[in-house]
Coordinates of C-alpha atoms in Angstrom, one line a residue:
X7 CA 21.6 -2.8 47.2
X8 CA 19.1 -5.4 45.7
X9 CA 20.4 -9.0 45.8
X10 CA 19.2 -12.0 43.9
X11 CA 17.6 -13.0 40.4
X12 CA 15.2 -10.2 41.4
X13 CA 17.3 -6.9 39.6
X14 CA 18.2 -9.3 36.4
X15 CA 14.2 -9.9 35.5
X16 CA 13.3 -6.2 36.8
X17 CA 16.5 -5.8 33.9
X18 CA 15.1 -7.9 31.3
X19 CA 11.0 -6.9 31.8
X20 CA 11.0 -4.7 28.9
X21 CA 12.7 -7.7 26.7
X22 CA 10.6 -10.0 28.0
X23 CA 7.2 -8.0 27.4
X24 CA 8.2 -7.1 23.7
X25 CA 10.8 -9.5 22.5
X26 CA 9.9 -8.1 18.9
X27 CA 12.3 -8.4 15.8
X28 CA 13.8 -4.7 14.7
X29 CA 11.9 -3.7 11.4
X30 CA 13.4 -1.8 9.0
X31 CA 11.3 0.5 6.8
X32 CA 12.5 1.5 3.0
X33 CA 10.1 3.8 1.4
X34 CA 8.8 4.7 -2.0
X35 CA 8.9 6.7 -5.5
X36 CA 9.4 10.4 -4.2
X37 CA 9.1 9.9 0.0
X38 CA 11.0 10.0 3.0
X39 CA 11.1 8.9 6.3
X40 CA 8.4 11.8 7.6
X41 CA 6.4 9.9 4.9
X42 CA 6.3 7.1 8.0
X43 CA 5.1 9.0 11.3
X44 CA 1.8 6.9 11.0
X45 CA 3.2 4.0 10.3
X46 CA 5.7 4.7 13.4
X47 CA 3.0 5.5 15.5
X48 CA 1.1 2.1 14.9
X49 CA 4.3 -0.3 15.4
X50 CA 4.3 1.8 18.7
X51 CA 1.0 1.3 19.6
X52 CA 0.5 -2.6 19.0
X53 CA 4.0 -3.4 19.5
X54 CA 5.7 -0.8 22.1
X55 CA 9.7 -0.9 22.9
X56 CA 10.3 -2.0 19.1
X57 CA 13.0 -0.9 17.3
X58 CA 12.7 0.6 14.1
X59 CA 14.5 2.5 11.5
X60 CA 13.2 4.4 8.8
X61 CA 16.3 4.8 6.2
X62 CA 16.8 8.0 5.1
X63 CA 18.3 8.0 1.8
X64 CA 17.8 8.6 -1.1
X65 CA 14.4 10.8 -0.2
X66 CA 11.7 12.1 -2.7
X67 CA 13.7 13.7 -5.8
X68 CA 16.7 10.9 -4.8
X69 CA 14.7 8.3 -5.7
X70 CA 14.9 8.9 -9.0
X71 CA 18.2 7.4 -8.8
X72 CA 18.9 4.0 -10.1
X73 CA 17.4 1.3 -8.4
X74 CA 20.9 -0.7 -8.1
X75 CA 22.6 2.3 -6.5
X76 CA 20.1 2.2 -4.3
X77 CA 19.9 -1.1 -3.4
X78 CA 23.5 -0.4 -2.6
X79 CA 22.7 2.5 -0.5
X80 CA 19.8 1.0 1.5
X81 CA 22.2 -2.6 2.2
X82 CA 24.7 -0.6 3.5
X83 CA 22.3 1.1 5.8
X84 CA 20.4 -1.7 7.0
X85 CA 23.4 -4.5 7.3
X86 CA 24.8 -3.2 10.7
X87 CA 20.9 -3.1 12.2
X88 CA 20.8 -7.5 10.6
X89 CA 23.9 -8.2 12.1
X90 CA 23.2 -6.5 15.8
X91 CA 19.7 -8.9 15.7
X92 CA 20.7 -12.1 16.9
X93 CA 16.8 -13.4 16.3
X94 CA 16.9 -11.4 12.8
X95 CA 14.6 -8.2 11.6
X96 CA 11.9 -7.3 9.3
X97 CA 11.4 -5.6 5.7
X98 CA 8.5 -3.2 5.8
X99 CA 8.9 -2.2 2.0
X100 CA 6.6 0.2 0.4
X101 CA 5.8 0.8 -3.5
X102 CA 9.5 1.5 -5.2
X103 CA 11.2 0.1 -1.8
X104 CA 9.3 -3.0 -2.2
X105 CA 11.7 -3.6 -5.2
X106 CA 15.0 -2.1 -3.5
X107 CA 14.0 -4.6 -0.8
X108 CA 13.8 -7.5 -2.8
X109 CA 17.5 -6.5 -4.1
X110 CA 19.1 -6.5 -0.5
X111 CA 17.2 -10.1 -0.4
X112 CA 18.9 -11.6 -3.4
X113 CA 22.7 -9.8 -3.2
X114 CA 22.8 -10.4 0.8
X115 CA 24.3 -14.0 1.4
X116 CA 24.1 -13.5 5.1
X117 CA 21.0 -11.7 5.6
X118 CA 18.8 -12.4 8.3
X119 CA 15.2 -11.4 7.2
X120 CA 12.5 -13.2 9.0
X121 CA 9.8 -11.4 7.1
X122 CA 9.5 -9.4 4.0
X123 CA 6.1 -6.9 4.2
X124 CA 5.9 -5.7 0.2
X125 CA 3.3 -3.3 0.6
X126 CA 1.5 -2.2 -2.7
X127 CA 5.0 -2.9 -4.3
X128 CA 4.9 -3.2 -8.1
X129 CA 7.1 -6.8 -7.9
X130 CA 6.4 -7.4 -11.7
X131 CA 7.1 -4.0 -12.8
X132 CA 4.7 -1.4 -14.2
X133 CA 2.9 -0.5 -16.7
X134 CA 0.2 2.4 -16.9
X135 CA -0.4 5.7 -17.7
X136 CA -0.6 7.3 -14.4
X137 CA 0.4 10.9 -12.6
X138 CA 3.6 9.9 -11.3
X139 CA 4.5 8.9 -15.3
X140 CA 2.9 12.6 -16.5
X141 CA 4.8 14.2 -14.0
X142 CA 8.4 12.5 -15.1
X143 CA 7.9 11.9 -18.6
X144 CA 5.4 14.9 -20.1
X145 CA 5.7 14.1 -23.3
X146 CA 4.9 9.8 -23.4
X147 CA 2.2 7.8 -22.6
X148 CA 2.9 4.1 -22.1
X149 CA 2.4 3.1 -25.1
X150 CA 5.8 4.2 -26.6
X151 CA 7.6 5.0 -23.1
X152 CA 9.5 2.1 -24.1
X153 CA 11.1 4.5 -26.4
X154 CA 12.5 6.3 -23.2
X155 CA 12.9 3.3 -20.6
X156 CA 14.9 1.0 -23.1
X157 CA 17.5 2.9 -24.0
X158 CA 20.8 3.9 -21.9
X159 CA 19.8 6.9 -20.6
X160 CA 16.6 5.9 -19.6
X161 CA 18.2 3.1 -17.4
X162 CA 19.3 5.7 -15.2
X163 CA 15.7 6.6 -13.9
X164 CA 14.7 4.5 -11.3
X165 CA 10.9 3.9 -12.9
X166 CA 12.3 3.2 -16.0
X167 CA 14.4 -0.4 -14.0
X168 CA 11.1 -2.0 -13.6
X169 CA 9.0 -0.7 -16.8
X170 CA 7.4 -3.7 -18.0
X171 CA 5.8 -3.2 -21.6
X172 CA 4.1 -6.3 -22.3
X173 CA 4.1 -5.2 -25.7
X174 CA 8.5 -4.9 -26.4
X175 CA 9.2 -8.0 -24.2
X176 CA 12.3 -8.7 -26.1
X177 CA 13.8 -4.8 -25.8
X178 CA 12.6 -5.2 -22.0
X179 CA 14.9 -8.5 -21.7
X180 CA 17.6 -6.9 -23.3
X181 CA 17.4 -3.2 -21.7
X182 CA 16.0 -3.6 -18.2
X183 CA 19.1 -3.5 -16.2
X184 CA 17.5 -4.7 -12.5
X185 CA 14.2 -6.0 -12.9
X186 CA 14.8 -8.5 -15.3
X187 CA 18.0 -9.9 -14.1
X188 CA 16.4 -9.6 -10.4
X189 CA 13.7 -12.1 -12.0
X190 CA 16.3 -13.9 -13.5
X191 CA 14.2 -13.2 -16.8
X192 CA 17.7 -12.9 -18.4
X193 CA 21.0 -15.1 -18.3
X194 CA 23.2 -14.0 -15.2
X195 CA 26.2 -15.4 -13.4
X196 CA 24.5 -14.5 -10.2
X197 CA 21.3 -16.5 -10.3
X198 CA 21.8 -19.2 -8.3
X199 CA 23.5 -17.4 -5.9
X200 CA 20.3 -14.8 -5.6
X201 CA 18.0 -17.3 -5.8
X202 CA 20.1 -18.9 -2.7
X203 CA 19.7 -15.3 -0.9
X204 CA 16.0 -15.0 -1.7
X205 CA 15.1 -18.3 -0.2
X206 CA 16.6 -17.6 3.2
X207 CA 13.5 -15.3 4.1
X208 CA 11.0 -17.2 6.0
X209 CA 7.7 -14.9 5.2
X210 CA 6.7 -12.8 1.9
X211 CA 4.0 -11.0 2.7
X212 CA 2.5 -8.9 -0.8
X213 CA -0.4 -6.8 -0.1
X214 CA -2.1 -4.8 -2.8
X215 CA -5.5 -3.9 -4.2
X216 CA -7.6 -2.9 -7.1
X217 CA -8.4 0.9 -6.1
X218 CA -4.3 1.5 -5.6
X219 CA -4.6 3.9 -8.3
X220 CA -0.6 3.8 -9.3
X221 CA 0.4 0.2 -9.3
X222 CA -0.3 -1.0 -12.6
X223 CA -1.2 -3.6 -12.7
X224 CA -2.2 -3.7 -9.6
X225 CA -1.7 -7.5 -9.3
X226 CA 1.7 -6.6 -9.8
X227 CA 1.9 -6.5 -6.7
X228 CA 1.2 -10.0 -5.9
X229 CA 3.4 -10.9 -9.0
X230 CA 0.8 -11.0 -11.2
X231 CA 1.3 -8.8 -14.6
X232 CA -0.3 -8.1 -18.1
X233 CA 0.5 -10.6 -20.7
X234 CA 0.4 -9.9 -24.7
X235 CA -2.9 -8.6 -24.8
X236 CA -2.8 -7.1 -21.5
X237 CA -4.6 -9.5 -19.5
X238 CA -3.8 -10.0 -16.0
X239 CA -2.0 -12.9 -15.5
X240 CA -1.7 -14.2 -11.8
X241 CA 1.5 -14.9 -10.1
X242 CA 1.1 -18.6 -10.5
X243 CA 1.0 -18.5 -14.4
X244 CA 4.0 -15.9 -14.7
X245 CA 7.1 -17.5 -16.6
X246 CA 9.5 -16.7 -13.3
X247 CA 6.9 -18.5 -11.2
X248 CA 6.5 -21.9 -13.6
X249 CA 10.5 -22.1 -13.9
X250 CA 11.0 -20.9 -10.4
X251 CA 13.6 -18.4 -11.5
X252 CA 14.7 -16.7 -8.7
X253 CA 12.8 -18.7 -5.6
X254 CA 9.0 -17.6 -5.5
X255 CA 7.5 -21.0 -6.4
X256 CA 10.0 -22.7 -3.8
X257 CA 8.6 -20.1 -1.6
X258 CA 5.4 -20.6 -1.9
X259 CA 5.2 -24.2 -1.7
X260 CA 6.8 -24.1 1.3
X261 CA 3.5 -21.8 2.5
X262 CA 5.5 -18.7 2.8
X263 CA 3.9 -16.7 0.4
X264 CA 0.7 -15.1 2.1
X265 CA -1.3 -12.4 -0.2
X266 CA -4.1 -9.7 0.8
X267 CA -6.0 -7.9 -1.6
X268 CA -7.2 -5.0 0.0
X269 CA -10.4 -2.7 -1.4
X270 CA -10.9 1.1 -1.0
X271 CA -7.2 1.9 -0.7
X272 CA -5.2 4.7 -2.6
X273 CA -1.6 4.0 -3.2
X274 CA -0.4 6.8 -1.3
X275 CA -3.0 6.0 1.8
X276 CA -1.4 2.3 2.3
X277 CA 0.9 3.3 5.4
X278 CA -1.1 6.0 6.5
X279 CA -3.6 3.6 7.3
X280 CA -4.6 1.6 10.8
X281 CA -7.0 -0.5 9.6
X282 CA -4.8 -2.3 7.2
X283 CA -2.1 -1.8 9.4
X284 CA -3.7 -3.6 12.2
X285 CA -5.4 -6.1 9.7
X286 CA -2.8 -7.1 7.6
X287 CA 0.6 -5.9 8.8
X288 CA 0.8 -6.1 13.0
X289 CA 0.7 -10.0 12.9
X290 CA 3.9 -10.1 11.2
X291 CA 6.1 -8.2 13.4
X292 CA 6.6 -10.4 15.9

């Protein structure tokens, strides 16, 4: 029988070598968790013994569902894996997760996020005539998908919770029922508290880039977004950055707000990928 401090170290080696947070992966518009076996494979690579969870819920034709349900769905989940993580875990959010993600960060009071990954995330909503919109909605372009989005029904399709028309900003105010109270773009009791929520992360981390190819914007995700005349706005001159609505200038100014734009990358390529994995997403995962 071994004696001595010797078994306890030989017992803690594997915690001692990695010592990494747990990181939780919420995925996109119309995926599931086989969706992730790259991404898997990478964490493994640079960051052996970690543990991570891909959720599986609401997969591909599920995610259609709306995005509060979701949110719902996904916290429940992922709130036993934050509270067995003394040190707290990670948010690896991709495209639609990116915004479920941010909704477990503002309704959580007690969550323990260290760092938020929003990969190619639309964070100010969408807006673009693209496959995924001819596939769901045939017979609109975005031009009057507003017709569809703003209405009741509509509200009950996940895309249509973050459709941003630059041009019906008032029916978007009035209709969007998440994204626009989750930017506290619209008068809710639970501001202040979700602003409160949002600023316990210590790291945003919003990658995106200009051949994304869904994202639209694709500044959007970075926070930046079409104004009027649809002309890209940055994240800095957006009206829920100036009146630091929900936490992002605070964030920011506190430098924990880091961006990448990324070339050369198709939306549906972003966590398939090792070279922005290994570039722009190991670092984090500590």
């Amino acid at each position: 029988m071994l004696r001595g401090p010797l078994p306890l170290l030989m017992l803690l080696a594997p915690w001692l070598v990695a010592g990494y947070k747990p990181i939780i992966i919420v995925h996109g518009l119309f995926d599931g968790p086989a969706d992730f076996k790259d991404m898997l494979g990478f964490i493994n690579q640079t960051h052996p013994g970690t543990n991570v969870t891909v959720i599986d819920l609401f997969d591909h034709q599920k995610s259609l569902k709306p995005l509060w349900e979701q949110v719902k769905g996904f916290g429940e989940a992922i709130y036993p894996i934050m509270q067995n993580a003394a040190n707290g875990v990670h948010l690896l959010c991709y495209s639609q997760g990116g915004l479920i993600c941010r909704g477990i960060l503002e309704t959580i009071p007690d969550h323990n996020v260290d760092t938020f990954i929003s990969l190619s995330s639309p964070q100010m909503g969408q807006y673009g005539d693209t496959d995924y919109l001819r596939y769901l909605f045939p017979h609109y372009m975005k031009s009057n998908l507003y017709r569809i989005c703003y209405t009741q029904l509509g509200q009950d399709f996940s895309i249509c919770n973050y459709w941003n028309d630059p041009h019906h900003r008032d029916l978007y105010l009035n209709s969007s029922n998440y994204l626009a109270p989750l930017n506290a773009e619209r008068r809710s009791p639970n501001a202040t508290d979700w602003r409160k929520n949002f600023l316990r992360l210590q790291k945003l981390v919003l990658i995106g880039g200009p051949d994304d190819g869904v994202i639209t914007p694709w500044q959007s995700s970075q926070f930046g977004f079409y104004d009027e005349n649809e002309n890209v706005a940055a994240m800095e001159e957006q009206k829920v950055y100036l009146q630091d609505s929900f936490g992002l200038k605070t964030l920011k100014a506190r430098g924990s707000v880091i961006t990448y734009t990324v070339s050369s990358v198709a939306h549906t390529k972003w966590h398939c990928n090792f070279t922005v994995y290994q570039t722009f997403i190991a670092k984090w995962l500590t």
